Amino acid sequence: MAVFMDSSWSRRFTYLFVLVMEVLQMLLSQLIEHDSSFGVHWKCHEIGLFQLCFVDDLMLSCNDDEASVLVFQRGLQEFANLSGLRANPAKSQLILSKSAHGNRETLLQLLGFRQGLLPVQYLGLQLISSRLKISDCQPLLCKTNKELRTGKESGCRSLAAYN
């Protein structure tokens, strides 16, 4: 069975996702403000960044201590109680720095996520903190090029059937 959505539905879904993520961001911000033990990741401290959203993915960052992770755990639980939306433990990962080896198991148990490793890949690209080079993007470019060629060929074949 195929379901086709018109573009207006797609825009509404996108808008709804943005609103839901704004609610999560506000909820986490309030918890962080009221908890002096929360530590923002050192590379994000200057701009106060702790949350990144893209399409339907969410990345949260904090210090690798129990108090900071507990703030996220409380926030995710409150968000789930409010919205009914929960993080999927099978799809969620906790990526720890090398300095967290002493409390790794505790942090993993707090959130119930499996441990992830860097570098993380997204859409076939490694998420890195340095500037991307053409060689970093090559797998995505090759895949996109292949998809475009395949789509063009199949599109031409289907149009030829109507003649």
CSV table of N, CA and C in Angstrom, one decimal:
chain,number,residue,atom,x,y,z
A,1,MET,N,0.8,-1.2,0.0
A,1,MET,CA,0.0,0.0,0.0
A,1,MET,C,0.9,1.2,0.0
A,2,ALA,N,0.6,2.2,-0.8
A,2,ALA,CA,1.4,3.4,-0.9
A,2,ALA,C,0.5,4.6,-0.4
A,3,VAL,N,1.1,5.4,0.3
A,3,VAL,CA,0.4,6.6,0.8
A,3,VAL,C,1.2,7.8,0.2
A,4,PHE,N,0.4,8.7,-0.4
A,4,PHE,CA,1.0,9.9,-1.0
A,4,PHE,C,0.5,11.1,-0.3
A,5,MET,N,1.4,12.0,0.1
A,5,MET,CA,1.0,13.2,0.9
A,5,MET,C,1.1,14.4,-0.1
A,6,ASP,N,0.2,15.3,0.0
A,6,ASP,CA,0.3,16.5,-0.8
A,6,ASP,C,1.3,17.4,-0.1
A,7,SER,N,1.7,18.4,-0.8
A,7,SER,CA,2.8,19.3,-0.2
A,7,SER,C,2.2,20.1,1.0
A,8,SER,N,0.9,20.4,1.1
A,8,SER,CA,0.4,21.1,2.2
A,8,SER,C,0.5,20.3,3.5
A,9,TRP,N,0.2,18.9,3.4
A,9,TRP,CA,0.4,18.1,4.5
A,9,TRP,C,1.8,18.1,5.0
A,10,SER,N,2.7,18.0,4.0
A,10,SER,CA,4.2,18.0,4.3
A,10,SER,C,4.6,19.3,5.1
A,11,ARG,N,4.1,20.4,4.7
A,11,ARG,CA,4.4,21.7,5.4
A,11,ARG,C,3.8,21.7,6.8
A,12,ARG,N,2.6,21.1,6.9
A,12,ARG,CA,2.0,21.1,8.3
A,12,ARG,C,2.8,20.2,9.2
A,13,PHE,N,3.2,19.0,8.6
A,13,PHE,CA,4.0,18.1,9.4
A,13,PHE,C,5.3,18.8,9.9
A,14,THR,N,6.0,19.4,9.0
A,14,THR,CA,7.2,20.1,9.3
A,14,THR,C,7.0,21.2,10.4
A,15,TYR,N,5.9,21.9,10.2
A,15,TYR,CA,5.6,23.0,11.2
A,15,TYR,C,5.3,22.3,12.6
A,16,LEU,N,4.5,21.2,12.6
A,16,LEU,CA,4.2,20.6,13.8
A,16,LEU,C,5.5,20.1,14.5
A,17,PHE,N,6.4,19.5,13.7
A,17,PHE,CA,7.7,19.0,14.3
A,17,PHE,C,8.5,20.1,14.9
A,18,VAL,N,8.5,21.3,14.2
A,18,VAL,CA,9.2,22.4,14.8
A,18,VAL,C,8.6,22.9,16.1
A,19,LEU,N,7.3,22.9,16.1
A,19,LEU,CA,6.6,23.3,17.4
A,19,LEU,C,6.9,22.4,18.5
A,20,VAL,N,6.8,21.1,18.2
A,20,VAL,CA,7.1,20.1,19.2
A,20,VAL,C,8.5,20.2,19.8
A,21,MET,N,9.5,20.4,18.9
A,21,MET,CA,10.9,20.6,19.3
A,21,MET,C,11.1,21.9,20.1
A,22,GLU,N,10.3,22.9,19.8
A,22,GLU,CA,10.4,24.1,20.5
A,22,GLU,C,9.9,23.9,22.0
A,23,VAL,N,8.8,23.1,22.1
A,23,VAL,CA,8.3,22.8,23.4
A,23,VAL,C,9.4,22.0,24.2
A,24,LEU,N,10.0,21.0,23.6
A,24,LEU,CA,11.1,20.3,24.3
A,24,LEU,C,12.2,21.2,24.7
A,25,GLN,N,12.6,22.1,23.8
A,25,GLN,CA,13.7,23.1,24.0
A,25,GLN,C,13.4,24.0,25.2
A,26,MET,N,12.1,24.5,25.3
A,26,MET,CA,11.7,25.3,26.4
A,26,MET,C,11.7,24.5,27.7
A,27,LEU,N,11.2,23.3,27.7
A,27,LEU,CA,11.2,22.5,28.9
A,27,LEU,C,12.6,22.2,29.4
A,28,LEU,N,13.5,21.8,28.5
A,28,LEU,CA,14.9,21.6,28.9
A,28,LEU,C,15.5,22.8,29.4
A,29,SER,N,15.3,24.0,28.7
A,29,SER,CA,15.9,25.2,29.1
A,29,SER,C,15.5,25.6,30.6
A,30,GLN,N,14.2,25.4,30.9
A,30,GLN,CA,13.7,25.7,32.3
A,30,GLN,C,14.4,24.8,33.3
A,31,LEU,N,14.5,23.5,33.0
A,31,LEU,CA,15.2,22.6,33.9
A,31,LEU,C,16.7,23.0,34.0
A,32,ILE,N,17.3,23.3,33.0
A,32,ILE,CA,18.8,23.7,33.0
A,32,ILE,C,18.9,25.0,33.8
A,33,GLU,N,18.0,26.0,33.7
A,33,GLU,CA,18.1,27.2,34.4
A,33,GLU,C,18.0,27.0,35.9
A,34,HIS,N,17.2,26.0,36.3
A,34,HIS,CA,16.9,25.8,37.7
A,34,HIS,C,17.8,24.7,38.4
A,35,ASP,N,18.8,24.2,37.6
A,35,ASP,CA,19.7,23.2,38.1
A,35,ASP,C,21.1,23.7,37.8
A,36,SER,N,21.7,24.2,38.9
A,36,SER,CA,23.1,24.7,38.7
A,36,SER,C,24.1,23.6,38.5
A,37,SER,N,23.8,22.4,38.7
A,37,SER,CA,24.7,21.3,38.5
A,37,SER,C,24.9,20.9,37.0
A,38,PHE,N,23.9,21.4,36.1
A,38,PHE,CA,24.0,21.1,34.7
A,38,PHE,C,25.2,21.7,34.1
A,39,GLY,N,25.9,21.0,33.3
A,39,GLY,CA,27.1,21.5,32.6
A,39,GLY,C,26.9,21.4,31.1
A,40,VAL,N,27.1,22.6,30.4
A,40,VAL,CA,27.0,22.6,28.9
A,40,VAL,C,28.3,22.1,28.4
A,41,HIS,N,28.3,21.3,27.3
A,41,HIS,CA,29.5,20.8,26.7
A,41,HIS,C,30.5,22.0,26.5
A,42,TRP,N,31.8,21.8,26.7
A,42,TRP,CA,32.7,22.9,26.6
A,42,TRP,C,32.8,23.5,25.3
A,43,LYS,N,32.5,22.8,24.2
A,43,LYS,CA,32.6,23.4,22.8
A,43,LYS,C,31.3,24.2,22.5
A,44,CYS,N,30.3,24.0,23.4
A,44,CYS,CA,29.0,24.6,23.1
A,44,CYS,C,28.7,25.7,24.2
A,45,HIS,N,29.6,25.8,25.1
A,45,HIS,CA,29.3,26.7,26.3
A,45,HIS,C,29.1,28.2,25.9
A,46,GLU,N,30.0,28.7,25.0
A,46,GLU,CA,30.0,30.1,24.6
A,46,GLU,C,28.6,30.5,24.1
A,47,ILE,N,28.0,29.7,23.3
A,47,ILE,CA,26.7,30.1,22.7
A,47,ILE,C,25.5,29.4,23.4
A,48,GLY,N,25.8,28.6,24.4
A,48,GLY,CA,24.7,28.0,25.2
A,48,GLY,C,23.9,26.9,24.5
A,49,LEU,N,24.6,26.3,23.5
A,49,LEU,CA,23.9,25.3,22.7
A,49,LEU,C,23.9,23.9,23.4
A,50,PHE,N,22.7,23.3,23.6
A,50,PHE,CA,22.6,22.0,24.1
A,50,PHE,C,21.7,21.1,23.3
A,51,GLN,N,21.0,21.7,22.2
A,51,GLN,CA,20.1,20.9,21.4
A,51,GLN,C,20.2,21.2,20.0
A,52,LEU,N,20.3,20.2,19.1
A,52,LEU,CA,20.3,20.4,17.7
A,52,LEU,C,19.2,19.5,17.1
A,53,CYS,N,18.4,20.0,16.2
A,53,CYS,CA,17.3,19.3,15.5
A,53,CYS,C,17.5,19.3,14.0
A,54,PHE,N,17.3,18.2,13.4
A,54,PHE,CA,17.4,18.2,11.9
A,54,PHE,C,16.4,17.2,11.4
A,55,VAL,N,15.5,17.5,10.6
A,55,VAL,CA,14.5,16.7,10.0
A,55,VAL,C,13.8,16.0,11.2
A,56,ASP,N,14.0,14.7,11.5
A,56,ASP,CA,13.3,14.1,12.6
A,56,ASP,C,14.3,13.5,13.6
A,57,ASP,N,15.5,14.2,13.6
A,57,ASP,CA,16.6,13.7,14.6
A,57,ASP,C,16.8,14.8,15.6
A,58,LEU,N,17.3,14.4,16.8
A,58,LEU,CA,17.6,15.3,17.8
A,58,LEU,C,18.9,14.9,18.4
A,59,MET,N,19.7,15.9,18.7
A,59,MET,CA,21.0,15.7,19.3
A,59,MET,C,21.1,16.6,20.6
A,60,LEU,N,21.3,16.0,21.7
A,60,LEU,CA,21.5,16.8,23.0
A,60,LEU,C,22.9,16.7,23.4
A,61,SER,N,23.5,17.7,24.0
A,61,SER,CA,24.9,17.7,24.4
A,61,SER,C,25.0,18.3,25.8
A,62,CYS,N,25.8,17.7,26.6
A,62,CYS,CA,26.1,18.2,28.0
A,62,CYS,C,27.4,17.6,28.5
A,63,ASN,N,27.8,18.0,29.7
A,63,ASN,CA,29.0,17.4,30.3
A,63,ASN,C,28.7,16.0,30.5
A,64,ASP,N,29.8,15.2,30.7
A,64,ASP,CA,29.6,13.8,30.9
A,64,ASP,C,29.6,13.4,32.4
A,65,ASP,N,28.7,14.1,33.1
A,65,ASP,CA,28.6,13.8,34.5
A,65,ASP,C,27.1,13.4,34.8
A,66,GLU,N,26.9,12.8,35.9
A,66,GLU,CA,25.6,12.2,36.2
A,66,GLU,C,24.6,13.3,36.4
A,67,ALA,N,24.9,14.4,37.0
A,67,ALA,CA,24.0,15.5,37.3
A,67,ALA,C,23.4,16.1,36.0
A,68,SER,N,24.3,16.3,35.0
A,68,SER,CA,23.9,16.8,33.7
A,68,SER,C,23.0,15.9,32.9
A,69,VAL,N,23.3,14.6,32.9
A,69,VAL,CA,22.5,13.6,32.2
A,69,VAL,C,21.2,13.4,32.9
A,70,LEU,N,21.1,13.5,34.2
A,70,LEU,CA,19.9,13.5,35.0
A,70,LEU,C,18.9,14.6,34.6
A,71,VAL,N,19.4,15.8,34.3
A,71,VAL,CA,18.6,16.9,33.8
A,71,VAL,C,17.9,16.5,32.5
A,72,PHE,N,18.7,15.9,31.6
A,72,PHE,CA,18.1,15.5,30.3
A,72,PHE,C,17.1,14.3,30.5
A,73,GLN,N,17.4,13.4,31.4
A,73,GLN,CA,16.5,12.3,31.7
A,73,GLN,C,15.2,12.9,32.2
A,74,ARG,N,15.2,13.8,33.2
A,74,ARG,CA,14.0,14.4,33.7
A,74,ARG,C,13.3,15.2,32.6
A,75,GLY,N,14.0,15.9,31.8
A,75,GLY,CA,13.4,16.6,30.7
A,75,GLY,C,12.7,15.7,29.7
A,76,LEU,N,13.3,14.7,29.3
A,76,LEU,CA,12.8,13.7,28.3
A,76,LEU,C,11.5,13.0,29.0
A,77,GLN,N,11.6,12.7,30.3
A,77,GLN,CA,10.4,12.1,30.9
A,77,GLN,C,9.3,13.1,31.0
A,78,GLU,N,9.5,14.3,31.4
A,78,GLU,CA,8.4,15.3,31.4
A,78,GLU,C,7.8,15.5,30.0
A,79,PHE,N,8.7,15.6,29.0
A,79,PHE,CA,8.2,15.8,27.7
A,79,PHE,C,7.4,14.6,27.3
A,80,ALA,N,7.8,13.4,27.6
A,80,ALA,CA,7.0,12.2,27.3
A,80,ALA,C,5.6,12.2,28.0
A,81,ASN,N,5.6,12.6,29.3
A,81,ASN,CA,4.3,12.8,30.0
A,81,ASN,C,3.4,13.8,29.4
A,82,LEU,N,4.0,14.9,28.9
A,82,LEU,CA,3.2,16.0,28.3
A,82,LEU,C,2.7,15.6,26.9
A,83,SER,N,3.6,15.0,26.1
A,83,SER,CA,3.2,14.8,24.7
A,83,SER,C,2.9,13.4,24.3
A,84,GLY,N,3.3,12.4,25.1
A,84,GLY,CA,3.2,11.0,24.7
A,84,GLY,C,4.3,10.6,23.8
A,85,LEU,N,5.3,11.4,23.5
A,85,LEU,CA,6.4,11.1,22.6
A,85,LEU,C,7.6,10.7,23.4
A,86,ARG,N,8.1,9.5,23.1
A,86,ARG,CA,9.3,9.0,23.9
A,86,ARG,C,10.5,8.7,23.0
A,87,ALA,N,11.7,8.9,23.5
A,87,ALA,CA,12.9,8.5,22.8
A,87,ALA,C,12.8,7.0,22.6
A,88,ASN,N,13.2,6.5,21.4
A,88,ASN,CA,13.2,5.1,21.1
A,88,ASN,C,14.6,4.6,21.6
A,89,PRO,N,14.7,3.8,22.6
A,89,PRO,CA,16.0,3.3,23.1
A,89,PRO,C,16.7,2.5,22.0
A,90,ALA,N,16.0,1.8,21.1
A,90,ALA,CA,16.7,1.0,20.1
A,90,ALA,C,17.3,1.9,19.0
A,91,LYS,N,16.8,3.2,18.9
A,91,LYS,CA,17.4,4.1,17.9
A,91,LYS,C,18.2,5.2,18.5
A,92,SER,N,18.3,5.2,19.9
A,92,SER,CA,19.0,6.3,20.6
A,92,SER,C,20.3,5.9,21.1
A,93,GLN,N,21.3,6.8,21.1
A,93,GLN,CA,22.6,6.5,21.5
A,93,GLN,C,23.2,7.5,22.5
A,94,LEU,N,24.0,7.1,23.4
A,94,LEU,CA,24.7,8.0,24.2
A,94,LEU,C,26.2,8.0,23.8
A,95,ILE,N,26.7,9.1,23.4
A,95,ILE,CA,28.1,9.1,22.9
A,95,ILE,C,28.9,9.8,24.0
A,96,LEU,N,29.8,9.1,24.6
A,96,LEU,CA,30.6,9.6,25.7
A,96,LEU,C,32.0,10.0,25.3
A,97,SER,N,32.6,11.0,26.0
A,97,SER,CA,34.0,11.3,25.8
A,97,SER,C,34.8,10.3,26.5
A,98,LYS,N,36.1,10.3,26.2
A,98,LYS,CA,37.1,9.4,26.8
A,98,LYS,C,37.2,9.6,28.3
A,99,SER,N,36.9,10.9,28.7
A,99,SER,CA,37.0,11.2,30.2
A,99,SER,C,35.9,10.6,31.0
A,100,ALA,N,34.9,10.0,30.3
A,100,ALA,CA,33.7,9.5,31.0
A,100,ALA,C,33.8,8.0,31.4
A,101,HIS,N,35.0,7.4,31.1
A,101,HIS,CA,35.1,6.0,31.3
A,101,HIS,C,34.7,5.5,32.7
A,102,GLY,N,35.0,6.4,33.7
A,102,GLY,CA,34.7,6.0,35.1
A,102,GLY,C,33.2,5.8,35.4
A,103,ASN,N,32.4,6.6,34.8
A,103,ASN,CA,30.9,6.6,35.1
A,103,ASN,C,30.1,6.2,33.8
A,104,ARG,N,30.7,5.5,32.9
A,104,ARG,CA,30.1,5.1,31.6
A,104,ARG,C,28.8,4.3,31.9
A,105,GLU,N,28.9,3.3,32.7
A,105,GLU,CA,27.8,2.4,32.9
A,105,GLU,C,26.6,3.1,33.6
A,106,THR,N,26.9,3.9,34.5
A,106,THR,CA,25.9,4.7,35.3
A,106,THR,C,25.1,5.6,34.3
A,107,LEU,N,25.9,6.3,33.4
A,107,LEU,CA,25.2,7.2,32.5
A,107,LEU,C,24.4,6.5,31.5
A,108,LEU,N,24.8,5.3,31.0
A,108,LEU,CA,24.1,4.5,30.1
A,108,LEU,C,22.8,4.0,30.7
A,109,GLN,N,22.9,3.6,32.0
A,109,GLN,CA,21.7,3.1,32.7
A,109,GLN,C,20.7,4.2,32.9
A,110,LEU,N,21.1,5.4,33.2
A,110,LEU,CA,20.2,6.5,33.5
A,110,LEU,C,19.3,6.8,32.3
A,111,LEU,N,19.8,6.8,31.1
A,111,LEU,CA,19.0,7.0,29.9
A,111,LEU,C,18.4,5.8,29.3
A,112,GLY,N,19.0,4.6,29.5
A,112,GLY,CA,18.6,3.4,28.9
A,112,GLY,C,18.9,3.3,27.4
A,113,PHE,N,19.9,4.1,27.0
A,113,PHE,CA,20.4,4.1,25.6
A,113,PHE,C,21.6,3.2,25.5
A,114,ARG,N,21.9,2.8,24.3
A,114,ARG,CA,23.2,2.0,24.1
A,114,ARG,C,24.3,3.1,23.8
A,115,GLN,N,25.5,2.6,23.9
A,115,GLN,CA,26.6,3.5,23.7
A,115,GLN,C,26.9,3.7,22.2
A,116,GLY,N,27.0,4.9,21.8
A,116,GLY,CA,27.4,5.2,20.4
A,116,GLY,C,28.9,5.6,20.3
A,117,LEU,N,29.4,5.6,19.2
A,117,LEU,CA,30.8,6.0,19.0
A,117,LEU,C,30.9,7.1,17.9
A,118,LEU,N,32.0,7.9,18.1
A,118,LEU,CA,32.3,8.9,17.1
A,118,LEU,C,33.2,8.3,16.0
A,119,PRO,N,33.2,8.7,14.8
A,119,PRO,CA,32.4,9.8,14.3
A,119,PRO,C,31.0,9.2,13.9
A,120,VAL,N,30.0,10.0,14.1
A,120,VAL,CA,28.6,9.7,13.8
A,120,VAL,C,28.4,10.0,12.3
A,121,GLN,N,27.7,9.1,11.7
A,121,GLN,CA,27.4,9.3,10.2
A,121,GLN,C,25.9,9.8,10.1
A,122,TYR,N,25.7,10.8,9.3
A,122,TYR,CA,24.3,11.2,9.0
A,122,TYR,C,24.2,11.4,7.5
A,123,LEU,N,23.2,10.8,6.9
A,123,LEU,CA,23.0,10.8,5.5
A,123,LEU,C,24.3,10.4,4.7
A,124,GLY,N,25.1,9.5,5.3
A,124,GLY,CA,26.3,9.0,4.7
A,124,GLY,C,27.5,9.9,4.9
A,125,LEU,N,27.4,11.0,5.6
A,125,LEU,CA,28.5,11.9,5.9
A,125,LEU,C,28.9,11.8,7.4
A,126,GLN,N,30.2,11.9,7.7
A,126,GLN,CA,30.6,12.0,9.0
A,126,GLN,C,30.4,13.3,9.6
A,127,LEU,N,29.8,13.4,10.8
A,127,LEU,CA,29.6,14.7,11.5
A,127,LEU,C,30.9,15.0,12.2
A,128,ILE,N,31.6,16.0,11.7
A,128,ILE,CA,32.9,16.3,12.3
A,128,ILE,C,32.9,17.8,12.6
A,129,SER,N,33.8,18.2,13.5
A,129,SER,CA,33.8,19.6,14.0
A,129,SER,C,34.7,20.5,13.1
A,130,SER,N,35.4,19.9,12.2
A,130,SER,CA,36.2,20.7,11.3
A,130,SER,C,35.5,20.9,10.0
A,131,ARG,N,36.0,21.7,9.1
A,131,ARG,CA,35.4,22.1,7.8
A,131,ARG,C,35.4,20.8,6.9
A,132,LEU,N,34.2,20.6,6.3
A,132,LEU,CA,34.1,19.5,5.3
A,132,LEU,C,34.9,19.7,4.1
A,133,LYS,N,35.5,18.6,3.6
A,133,LYS,CA,36.2,18.7,2.3
A,133,LYS,C,35.4,17.9,1.3
A,134,ILE,N,35.7,18.1,0.0
A,134,ILE,CA,35.0,17.4,-1.1
A,134,ILE,C,35.1,15.9,-0.8
A,135,SER,N,36.2,15.4,-0.4
A,135,SER,CA,36.4,14.0,-0.1
A,135,SER,C,35.5,13.5,1.0
A,136,ASP,N,35.1,14.3,1.9
A,136,ASP,CA,34.2,13.9,3.0
A,136,ASP,C,32.8,13.7,2.4
A,137,CYS,N,32.4,14.5,1.4
A,137,CYS,CA,31.1,14.5,0.8
A,137,CYS,C,31.0,13.5,-0.3
A,138,GLN,N,32.1,12.9,-0.8
A,138,GLN,CA,32.1,12.0,-1.9
A,138,GLN,C,31.0,10.9,-1.9
A,139,PRO,N,30.9,10.2,-0.7
A,139,PRO,CA,29.9,9.1,-0.7
A,139,PRO,C,28.4,9.6,-0.9
A,140,LEU,N,28.1,10.7,-0.3
A,140,LEU,CA,26.8,11.3,-0.5
A,140,LEU,C,26.6,11.8,-2.0
A,141,LEU,N,27.6,12.4,-2.6
A,141,LEU,CA,27.5,12.9,-3.9
A,141,LEU,C,27.4,11.7,-4.9
A,142,CYS,N,28.1,10.6,-4.7
A,142,CYS,CA,28.0,9.4,-5.5
A,142,CYS,C,26.6,8.8,-5.4
A,143,LYS,N,26.1,8.7,-4.2
A,143,LYS,CA,24.7,8.2,-4.0
A,143,LYS,C,23.7,9.0,-4.7
A,144,THR,N,23.8,10.3,-4.5
A,144,THR,CA,22.8,11.3,-5.1
A,144,THR,C,22.9,11.2,-6.6
A,145,ASN,N,24.1,11.2,-7.1
A,145,ASN,CA,24.3,11.1,-8.6
A,145,ASN,C,23.6,9.8,-9.1
A,146,LYS,N,23.9,8.7,-8.4
A,146,LYS,CA,23.3,7.4,-8.8
A,146,LYS,C,21.8,7.4,-8.8
A,147,GLU,N,21.2,8.0,-7.7
A,147,GLU,CA,19.7,8.1,-7.6
A,147,GLU,C,19.2,9.0,-8.7
A,148,LEU,N,19.8,10.1,-9.1
A,148,LEU,CA,19.4,10.9,-10.1
A,148,LEU,C,19.4,10.2,-11.5
A,149,ARG,N,20.5,9.5,-11.7
A,149,ARG,CA,20.6,8.7,-13.0
A,149,ARG,C,19.5,7.7,-13.1
A,150,THR,N,19.3,6.9,-12.0
A,150,THR,CA,18.3,5.8,-12.0
A,150,THR,C,16.9,6.4,-12.1
A,151,GLY,N,16.6,7.5,-11.4
A,151,GLY,CA,15.3,8.2,-11.5
A,151,GLY,C,15.0,8.7,-12.9
A,152,LYS,N,16.1,9.3,-13.5
A,152,LYS,CA,15.9,9.8,-14.9
A,152,LYS,C,15.6,8.7,-15.9
A,153,GLU,N,16.4,7.6,-15.8
A,153,GLU,CA,16.2,6.5,-16.7
A,153,GLU,C,14.8,5.9,-16.5
A,154,SER,N,14.4,5.7,-15.3
A,154,SER,CA,13.1,5.0,-15.1
A,154,SER,C,11.9,6.0,-15.4
A,155,GLY,N,12.2,7.3,-15.2
A,155,GLY,CA,11.2,8.3,-15.6
A,155,GLY,C,11.0,8.4,-17.1
A,156,CYS,N,12.1,8.2,-17.8
A,156,CYS,CA,12.1,8.3,-19.3
A,156,CYS,C,11.3,7.0,-19.8
A,157,ARG,N,11.6,5.9,-19.2
A,157,ARG,CA,11.0,4.6,-19.6
A,157,ARG,C,9.5,4.7,-19.4
A,158,SER,N,9.0,5.3,-18.2
A,158,SER,CA,7.6,5.3,-17.9
A,158,SER,C,6.9,6.3,-18.9
A,159,LEU,N,7.6,7.4,-19.3
A,159,LEU,CA,7.0,8.4,-20.2
A,159,LEU,C,6.9,7.8,-21.6
A,160,ALA,N,7.9,7.0,-22.0
A,160,ALA,CA,7.9,6.3,-23.3
A,160,ALA,C,6.7,5.4,-23.4
A,161,ALA,N,6.3,4.8,-22.3
A,161,ALA,CA,5.1,3.9,-22.3
A,161,ALA,C,3.8,4.6,-22.7
A,162,TYR,N,3.8,5.9,-22.4
A,162,TYR,CA,2.5,6.6,-22.8
A,162,TYR,C,2.5,7.0,-24.2
A,163,ASN,N,3.6,7.0,-25.0
A,163,ASN,CA,3.6,7.4,-26.4
A,163,ASN,C,3.0,6.4,-27.3
